[in-house]
Coordinates of N, CA, C and O in Angstrom, one line a residue:
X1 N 60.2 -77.5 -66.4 CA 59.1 -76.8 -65.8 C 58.0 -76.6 -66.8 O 58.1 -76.3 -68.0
X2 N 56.6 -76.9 -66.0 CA 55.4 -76.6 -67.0 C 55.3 -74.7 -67.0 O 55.8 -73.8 -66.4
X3 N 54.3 -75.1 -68.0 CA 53.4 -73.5 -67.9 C 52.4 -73.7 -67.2 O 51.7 -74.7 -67.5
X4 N 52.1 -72.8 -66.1 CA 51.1 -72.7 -65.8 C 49.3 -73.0 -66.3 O 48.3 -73.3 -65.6
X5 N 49.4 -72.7 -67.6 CA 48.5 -73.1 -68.3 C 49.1 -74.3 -69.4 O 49.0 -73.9 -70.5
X6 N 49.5 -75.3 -69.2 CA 50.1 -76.6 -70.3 C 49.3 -76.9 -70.4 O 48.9 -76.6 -71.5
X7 N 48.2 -77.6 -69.4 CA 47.1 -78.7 -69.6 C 46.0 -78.1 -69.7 O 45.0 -78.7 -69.5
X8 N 45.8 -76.6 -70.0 CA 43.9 -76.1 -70.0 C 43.4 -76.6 -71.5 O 43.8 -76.3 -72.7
X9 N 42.3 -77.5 -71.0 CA 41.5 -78.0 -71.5 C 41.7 -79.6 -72.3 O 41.1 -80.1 -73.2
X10 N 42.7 -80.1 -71.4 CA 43.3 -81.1 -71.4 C 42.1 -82.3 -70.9 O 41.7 -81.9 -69.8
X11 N 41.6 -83.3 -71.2 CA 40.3 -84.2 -69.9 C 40.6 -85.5 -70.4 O 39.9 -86.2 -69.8
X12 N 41.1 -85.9 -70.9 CA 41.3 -87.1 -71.3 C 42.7 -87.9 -71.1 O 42.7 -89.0 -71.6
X13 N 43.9 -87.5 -70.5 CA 45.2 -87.9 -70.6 C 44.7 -88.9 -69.4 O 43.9 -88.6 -68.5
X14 N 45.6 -90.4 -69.7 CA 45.4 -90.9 -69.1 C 46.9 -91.6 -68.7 O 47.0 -92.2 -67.6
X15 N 47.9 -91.3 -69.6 CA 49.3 -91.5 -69.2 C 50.5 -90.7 -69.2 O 50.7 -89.8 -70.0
X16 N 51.1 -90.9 -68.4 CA 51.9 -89.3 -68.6 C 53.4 -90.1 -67.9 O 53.6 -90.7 -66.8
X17 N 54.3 -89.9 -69.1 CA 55.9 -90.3 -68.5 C 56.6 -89.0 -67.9 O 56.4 -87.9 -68.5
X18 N 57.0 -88.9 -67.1 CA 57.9 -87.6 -66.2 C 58.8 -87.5 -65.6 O 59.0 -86.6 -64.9
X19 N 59.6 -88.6 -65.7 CA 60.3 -89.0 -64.7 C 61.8 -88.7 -65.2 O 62.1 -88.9 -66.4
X20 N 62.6 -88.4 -64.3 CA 64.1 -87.8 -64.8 C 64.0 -86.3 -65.7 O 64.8 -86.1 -66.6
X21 N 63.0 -85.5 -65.4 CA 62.9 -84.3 -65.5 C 63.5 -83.0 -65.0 O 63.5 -82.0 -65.6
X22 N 64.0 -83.1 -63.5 CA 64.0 -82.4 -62.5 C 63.3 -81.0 -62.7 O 63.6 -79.9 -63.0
X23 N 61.9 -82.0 -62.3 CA 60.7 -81.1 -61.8 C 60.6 -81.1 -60.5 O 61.0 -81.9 -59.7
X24 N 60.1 -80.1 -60.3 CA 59.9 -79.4 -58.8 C 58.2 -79.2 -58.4 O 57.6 -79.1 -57.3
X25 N 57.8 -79.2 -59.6 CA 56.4 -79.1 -59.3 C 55.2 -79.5 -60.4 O 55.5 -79.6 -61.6
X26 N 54.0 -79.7 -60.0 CA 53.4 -80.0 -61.5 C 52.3 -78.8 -61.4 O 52.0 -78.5 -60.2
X27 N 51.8 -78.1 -62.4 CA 51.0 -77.1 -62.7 C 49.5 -77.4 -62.0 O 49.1 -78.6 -62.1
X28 N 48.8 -76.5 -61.5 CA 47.8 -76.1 -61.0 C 46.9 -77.1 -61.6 O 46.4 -77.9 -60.9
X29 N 46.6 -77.1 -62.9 CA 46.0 -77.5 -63.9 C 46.0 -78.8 -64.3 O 45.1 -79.1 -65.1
X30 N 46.9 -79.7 -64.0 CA 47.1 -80.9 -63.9 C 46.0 -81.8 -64.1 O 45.1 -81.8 -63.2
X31 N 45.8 -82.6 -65.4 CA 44.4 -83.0 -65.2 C 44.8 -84.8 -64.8 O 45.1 -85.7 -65.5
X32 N 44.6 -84.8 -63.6 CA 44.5 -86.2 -62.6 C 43.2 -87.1 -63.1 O 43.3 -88.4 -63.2
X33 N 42.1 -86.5 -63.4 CA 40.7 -86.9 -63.2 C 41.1 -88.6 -64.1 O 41.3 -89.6 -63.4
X34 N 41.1 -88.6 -65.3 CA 41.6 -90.0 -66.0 C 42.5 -90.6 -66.1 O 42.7 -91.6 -66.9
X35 N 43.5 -90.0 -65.3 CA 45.1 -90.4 -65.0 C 44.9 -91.8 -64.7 O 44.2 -92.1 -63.7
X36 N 45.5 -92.9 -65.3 CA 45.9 -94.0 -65.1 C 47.1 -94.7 -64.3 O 47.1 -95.3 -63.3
X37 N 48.1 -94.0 -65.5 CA 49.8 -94.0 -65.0 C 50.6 -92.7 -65.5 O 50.7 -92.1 -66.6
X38 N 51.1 -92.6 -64.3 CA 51.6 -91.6 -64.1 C 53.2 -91.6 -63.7 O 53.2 -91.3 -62.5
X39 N 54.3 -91.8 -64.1 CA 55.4 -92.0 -63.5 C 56.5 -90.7 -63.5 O 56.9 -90.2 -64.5
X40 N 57.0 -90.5 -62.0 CA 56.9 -89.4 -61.8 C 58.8 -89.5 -61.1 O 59.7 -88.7 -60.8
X41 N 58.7 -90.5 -61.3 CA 60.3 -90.9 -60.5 C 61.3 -90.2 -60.9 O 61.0 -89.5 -61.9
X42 N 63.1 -89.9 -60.1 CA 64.0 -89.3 -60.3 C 63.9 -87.8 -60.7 O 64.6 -87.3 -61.6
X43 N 62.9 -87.0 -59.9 CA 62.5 -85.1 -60.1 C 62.8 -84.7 -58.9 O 62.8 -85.6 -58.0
X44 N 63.1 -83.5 -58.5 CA 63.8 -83.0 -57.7 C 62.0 -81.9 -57.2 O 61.7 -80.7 -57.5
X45 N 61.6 -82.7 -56.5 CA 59.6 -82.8 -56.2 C 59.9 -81.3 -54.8 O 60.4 -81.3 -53.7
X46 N 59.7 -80.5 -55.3 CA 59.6 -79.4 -54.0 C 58.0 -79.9 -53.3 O 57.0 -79.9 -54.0
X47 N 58.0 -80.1 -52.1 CA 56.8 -80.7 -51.3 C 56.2 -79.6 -50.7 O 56.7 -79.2 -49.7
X48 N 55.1 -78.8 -51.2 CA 54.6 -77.7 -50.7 C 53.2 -78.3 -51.4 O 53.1 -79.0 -52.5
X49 N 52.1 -77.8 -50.6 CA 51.1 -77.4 -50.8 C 50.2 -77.7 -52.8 O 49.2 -78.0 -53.3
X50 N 51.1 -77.4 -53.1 CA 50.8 -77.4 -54.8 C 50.9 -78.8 -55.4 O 50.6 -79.1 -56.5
X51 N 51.5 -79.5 -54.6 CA 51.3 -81.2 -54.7 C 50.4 -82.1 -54.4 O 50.3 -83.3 -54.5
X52 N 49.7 -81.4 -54.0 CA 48.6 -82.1 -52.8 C 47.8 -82.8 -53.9 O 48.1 -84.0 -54.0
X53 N 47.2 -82.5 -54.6 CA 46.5 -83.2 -56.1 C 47.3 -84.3 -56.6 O 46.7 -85.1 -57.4
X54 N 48.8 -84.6 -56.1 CA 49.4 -85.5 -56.6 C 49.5 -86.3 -55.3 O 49.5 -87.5 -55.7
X55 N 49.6 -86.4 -54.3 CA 49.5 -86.7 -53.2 C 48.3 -87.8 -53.3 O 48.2 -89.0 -53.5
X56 N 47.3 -86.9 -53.1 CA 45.7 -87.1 -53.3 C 45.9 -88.5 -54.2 O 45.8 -89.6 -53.6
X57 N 46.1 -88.4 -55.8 CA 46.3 -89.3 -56.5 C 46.9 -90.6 -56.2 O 46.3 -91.7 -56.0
X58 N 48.2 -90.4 -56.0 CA 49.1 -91.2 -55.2 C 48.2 -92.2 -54.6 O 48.2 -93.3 -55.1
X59 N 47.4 -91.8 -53.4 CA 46.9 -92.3 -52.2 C 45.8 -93.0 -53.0 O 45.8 -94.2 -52.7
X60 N 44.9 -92.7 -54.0 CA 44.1 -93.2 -54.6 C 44.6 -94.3 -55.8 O 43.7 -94.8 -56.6
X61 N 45.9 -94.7 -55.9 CA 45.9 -95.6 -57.1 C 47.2 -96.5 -56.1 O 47.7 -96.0 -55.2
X62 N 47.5 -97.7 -56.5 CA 48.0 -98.6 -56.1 C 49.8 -98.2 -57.0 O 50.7 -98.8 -56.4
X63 N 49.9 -97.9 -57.4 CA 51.1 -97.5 -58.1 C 51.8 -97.4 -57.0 O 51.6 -97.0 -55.9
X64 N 53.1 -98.2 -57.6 CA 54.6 -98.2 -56.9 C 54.9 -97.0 -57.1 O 54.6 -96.4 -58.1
X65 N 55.4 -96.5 -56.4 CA 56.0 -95.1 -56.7 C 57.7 -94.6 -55.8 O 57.9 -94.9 -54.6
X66 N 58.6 -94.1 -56.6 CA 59.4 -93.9 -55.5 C 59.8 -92.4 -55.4 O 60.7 -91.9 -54.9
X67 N 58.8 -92.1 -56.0 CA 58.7 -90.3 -55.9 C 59.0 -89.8 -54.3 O 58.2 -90.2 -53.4
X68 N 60.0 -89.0 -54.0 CA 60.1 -88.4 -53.1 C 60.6 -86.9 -52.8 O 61.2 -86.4 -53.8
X69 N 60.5 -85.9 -51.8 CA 61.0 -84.6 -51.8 C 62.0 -85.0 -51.8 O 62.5 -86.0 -51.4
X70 N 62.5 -83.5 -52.4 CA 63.9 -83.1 -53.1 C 64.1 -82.2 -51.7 O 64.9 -82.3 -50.8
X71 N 62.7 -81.1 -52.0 CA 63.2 -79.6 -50.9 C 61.7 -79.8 -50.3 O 60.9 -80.6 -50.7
X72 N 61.5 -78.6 -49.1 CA 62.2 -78.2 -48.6 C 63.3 -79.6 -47.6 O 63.1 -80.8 -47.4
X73 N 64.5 -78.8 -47.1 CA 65.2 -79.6 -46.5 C 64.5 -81.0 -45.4 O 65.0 -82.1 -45.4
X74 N 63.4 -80.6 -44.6 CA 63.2 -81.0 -43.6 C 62.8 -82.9 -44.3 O 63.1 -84.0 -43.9
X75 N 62.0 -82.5 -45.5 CA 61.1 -83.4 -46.0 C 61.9 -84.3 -47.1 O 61.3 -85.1 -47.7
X76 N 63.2 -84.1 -47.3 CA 64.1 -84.8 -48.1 C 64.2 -86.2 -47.9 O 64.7 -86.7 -46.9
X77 N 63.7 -86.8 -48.9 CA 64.2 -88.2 -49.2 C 62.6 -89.0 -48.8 O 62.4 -90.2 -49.1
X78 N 61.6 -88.2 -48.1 CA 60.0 -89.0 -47.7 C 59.4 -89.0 -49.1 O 59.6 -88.1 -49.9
X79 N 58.6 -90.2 -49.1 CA 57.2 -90.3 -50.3 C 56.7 -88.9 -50.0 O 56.4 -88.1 -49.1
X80 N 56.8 -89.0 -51.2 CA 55.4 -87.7 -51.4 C 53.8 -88.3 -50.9 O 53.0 -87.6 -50.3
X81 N 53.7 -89.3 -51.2 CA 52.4 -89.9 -49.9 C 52.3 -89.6 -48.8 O 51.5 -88.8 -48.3
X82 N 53.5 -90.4 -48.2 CA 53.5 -89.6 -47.1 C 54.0 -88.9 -45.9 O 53.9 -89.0 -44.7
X83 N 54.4 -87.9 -46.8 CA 55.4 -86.6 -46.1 C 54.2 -85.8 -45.5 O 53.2 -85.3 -46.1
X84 N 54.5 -85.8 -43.8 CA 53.6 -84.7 -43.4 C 53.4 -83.4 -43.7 O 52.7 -82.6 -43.2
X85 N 54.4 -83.3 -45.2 CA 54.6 -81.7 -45.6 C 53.0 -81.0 -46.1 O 52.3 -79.9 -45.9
X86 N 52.8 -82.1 -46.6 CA 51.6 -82.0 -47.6 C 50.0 -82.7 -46.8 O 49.0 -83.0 -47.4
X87 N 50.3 -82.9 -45.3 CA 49.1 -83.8 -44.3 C 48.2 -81.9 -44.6 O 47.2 -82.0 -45.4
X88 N 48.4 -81.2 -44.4 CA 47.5 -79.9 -43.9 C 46.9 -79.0 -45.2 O 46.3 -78.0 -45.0
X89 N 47.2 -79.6 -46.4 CA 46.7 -79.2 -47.4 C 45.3 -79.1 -48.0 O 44.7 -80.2 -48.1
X90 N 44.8 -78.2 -48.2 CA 43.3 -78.5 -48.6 C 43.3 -78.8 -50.0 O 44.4 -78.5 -50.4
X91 N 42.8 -79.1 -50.8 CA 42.5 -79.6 -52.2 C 41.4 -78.6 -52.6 O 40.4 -78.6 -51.9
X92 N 41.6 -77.8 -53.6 CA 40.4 -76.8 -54.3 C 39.2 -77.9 -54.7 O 39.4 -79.0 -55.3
X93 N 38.4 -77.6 -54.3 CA 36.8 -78.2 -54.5 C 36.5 -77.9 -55.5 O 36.9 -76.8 -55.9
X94 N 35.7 -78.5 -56.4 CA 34.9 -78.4 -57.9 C 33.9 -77.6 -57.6 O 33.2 -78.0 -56.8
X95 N 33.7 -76.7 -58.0 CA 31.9 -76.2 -57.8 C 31.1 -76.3 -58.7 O 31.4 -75.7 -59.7
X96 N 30.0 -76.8 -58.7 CA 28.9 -77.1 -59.1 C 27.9 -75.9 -59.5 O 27.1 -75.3 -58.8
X97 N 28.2 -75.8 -61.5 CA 27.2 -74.7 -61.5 C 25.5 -75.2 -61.8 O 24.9 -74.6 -62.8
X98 N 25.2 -75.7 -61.4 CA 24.2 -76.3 -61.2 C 23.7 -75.2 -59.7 O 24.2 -75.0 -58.6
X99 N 22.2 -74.6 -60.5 CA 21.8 -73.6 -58.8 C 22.3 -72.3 -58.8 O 21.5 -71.5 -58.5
X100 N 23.9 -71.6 -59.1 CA 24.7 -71.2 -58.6 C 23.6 -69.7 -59.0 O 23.3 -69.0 -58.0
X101 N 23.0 -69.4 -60.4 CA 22.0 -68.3 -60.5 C 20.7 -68.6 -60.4 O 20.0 -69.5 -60.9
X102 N 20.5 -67.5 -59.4 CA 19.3 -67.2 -59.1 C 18.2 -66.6 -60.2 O 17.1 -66.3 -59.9

């Protein structure tokens, strides 16, 4: 398991091995932005909402992947691509402080 804060102020990882961890989740903070490869295989992936950034990724890179939910029950054994667990997720937006003071 991460800490919630592992990666603050992290911007440049561009590879990250993870796989056979039994991880359930990856931290808020997760810095995706220069992520290359990422291999995430054999973790026990709880599919909620807090994946969605890895999802997102997923969808955006050609990477084989055989990452799948662990829990909850319903979603066991689907890609994390594309398990409808994670279709209704919104992704936190960057905001732009560019403007923001008046």
């Amino acid at each position: 398991q991460f800490a919630d804060k592992a990666f603050a102020g992290v911007t440049v990882l561009k590879t990250a091995h993870l796989e056979n961890n039994r991880l359930t989740q990856l931290p808020r903070n997760f810095p995706f932005d220069k992520m290359e490869t990422l291999t995430l295989s054999r973790n026990t992936w709880h599919c909620n909402c807090q994946l969605a950034q890895l999802r997102k990724w997923l969808k955006g890179n050609r990477t084989r992947t055989e990452d799948t939910c662990s829990t909850p029950a319903q979603y066991r054994g689907q890609s994390i691509r594309d398990t409808p667990a994670l279709r209704t997720c919104k992704l936190p937006t960057k905001r732009s402080k560019k403007g923001s003071r008046h």
